């Protein structure tokens, strides 16, 4: 058997394994997923940034912008983590509003202390 045929068979087997792994971790269509806002761990907070708060894809100032939350907007906080410092504050909140975005705790007044995000 030639090296070319062996490599082709290996590639097909690897692709099949990757497809199988993807299918095993992807929920089937129509399967209901739990809405995190229905969880008792959700804490609300108010945006205090006068010009609005940039919400990001990761708890860093350089990550992708997801959206901007308005001043005074009430947001749902899923959990908190340590991230890049914003004006000396390293806490970031993961917000649940359909987009799952991070906002600096420096500009969100939480009504209660959110839980720590799972590692």
XYZ file of C-alpha atoms in Angstrom:
119
model
C 0.000 0.000 0.000
C 1.407 3.382 -0.953
C 2.138 6.182 1.496
C -0.417 8.371 -0.307
C -3.242 5.870 0.307
C -2.235 5.446 3.964
C -2.255 9.211 4.518
C -5.614 9.543 2.770
C -7.150 6.808 4.964
C -5.686 8.405 8.073
C -7.150 11.783 7.065
C -10.587 10.266 6.500
C -10.450 8.496 9.874
C -9.355 11.697 11.644
C -12.126 13.715 9.987
C -14.681 11.078 10.983
C -13.471 11.156 14.569
C -13.692 14.947 14.664
C -17.229 14.819 13.256
C -18.240 12.234 15.835
C -16.787 14.339 18.681
C -18.625 17.433 17.382
C -21.919 15.559 17.163
C -21.510 14.223 20.700
C -21.015 17.714 22.171
C -23.636 19.600 20.132
C -27.230 19.568 21.420
C -29.792 18.178 19.018
C -32.189 20.558 17.335
C -35.252 21.151 19.451
C -33.509 20.212 22.710
C -34.267 22.866 25.280
C -31.324 24.504 27.009
C -31.642 26.071 30.446
C -32.010 29.840 30.393
C -29.332 31.132 32.790
C -31.534 34.077 33.731
C -33.904 31.626 35.432
C -31.079 30.502 37.731
C -31.116 31.798 41.296
C -27.470 32.869 40.982
C -28.287 35.764 38.619
C -27.630 39.156 40.211
C -28.789 42.432 38.756
C -26.698 45.560 38.535
C -26.865 49.057 37.115
C -24.467 50.514 34.533
C -22.760 53.617 36.003
C -20.608 54.652 33.022
C -22.008 58.006 31.860
C -21.014 57.467 28.237
C -22.173 53.842 28.282
C -20.218 50.680 29.042
C -18.447 48.721 26.318
C -19.227 45.024 26.772
C -16.577 42.642 25.486
C -15.982 39.031 24.462
C -13.403 38.475 27.249
C -12.516 40.217 30.544
C -9.881 42.394 28.875
C -9.946 45.901 27.458
C -8.600 44.768 24.105
C -11.093 41.998 23.381
C -13.837 42.191 20.769
C -16.677 44.647 21.416
C -20.034 42.873 21.690
C -22.256 45.871 22.389
C -22.541 49.029 24.510
C -24.774 49.114 27.606
C -26.491 52.452 28.262
C -25.962 54.505 31.414
C -28.559 53.422 33.976
C -29.334 50.154 32.191
C -30.161 47.252 34.502
C -28.091 44.211 33.527
C -28.186 40.547 34.593
C -24.860 39.335 36.025
C -24.185 35.609 35.788
C -20.827 35.526 37.588
C -17.597 37.456 38.271
C -13.929 36.861 37.554
C -10.564 38.587 37.756
C -9.475 40.219 34.520
C -7.531 43.175 33.220
C -7.497 46.204 35.518
C -9.832 49.103 34.693
C -9.035 52.151 36.840
C -7.561 49.821 39.490
C -10.543 47.421 39.526
C -9.746 43.878 38.301
C -13.252 42.362 38.710
C -15.304 41.725 35.577
C -18.903 40.534 35.349
C -20.257 38.082 32.779
C -23.586 39.522 31.669
C -26.478 37.435 30.429
C -28.623 39.327 27.981
C -28.666 36.944 25.074
C -25.113 37.836 24.031
C -22.939 36.674 26.974
C -20.631 39.684 27.256
C -18.109 40.856 29.867
C -18.330 44.254 31.553
C -15.887 45.819 33.993
C -17.180 45.875 37.565
C -15.702 49.386 37.766
C -18.768 50.608 35.873
C -21.477 48.244 37.105
C -23.064 48.655 40.530
C -24.157 45.125 41.481
C -27.154 44.920 43.806
C -25.626 41.793 45.447
C -22.229 40.108 45.143
C -22.249 37.745 42.145
C -20.816 34.243 42.429
C -17.329 33.480 41.119
C -17.297 32.003 37.607
C -16.435 28.313 37.337
C -12.860 27.607 36.352
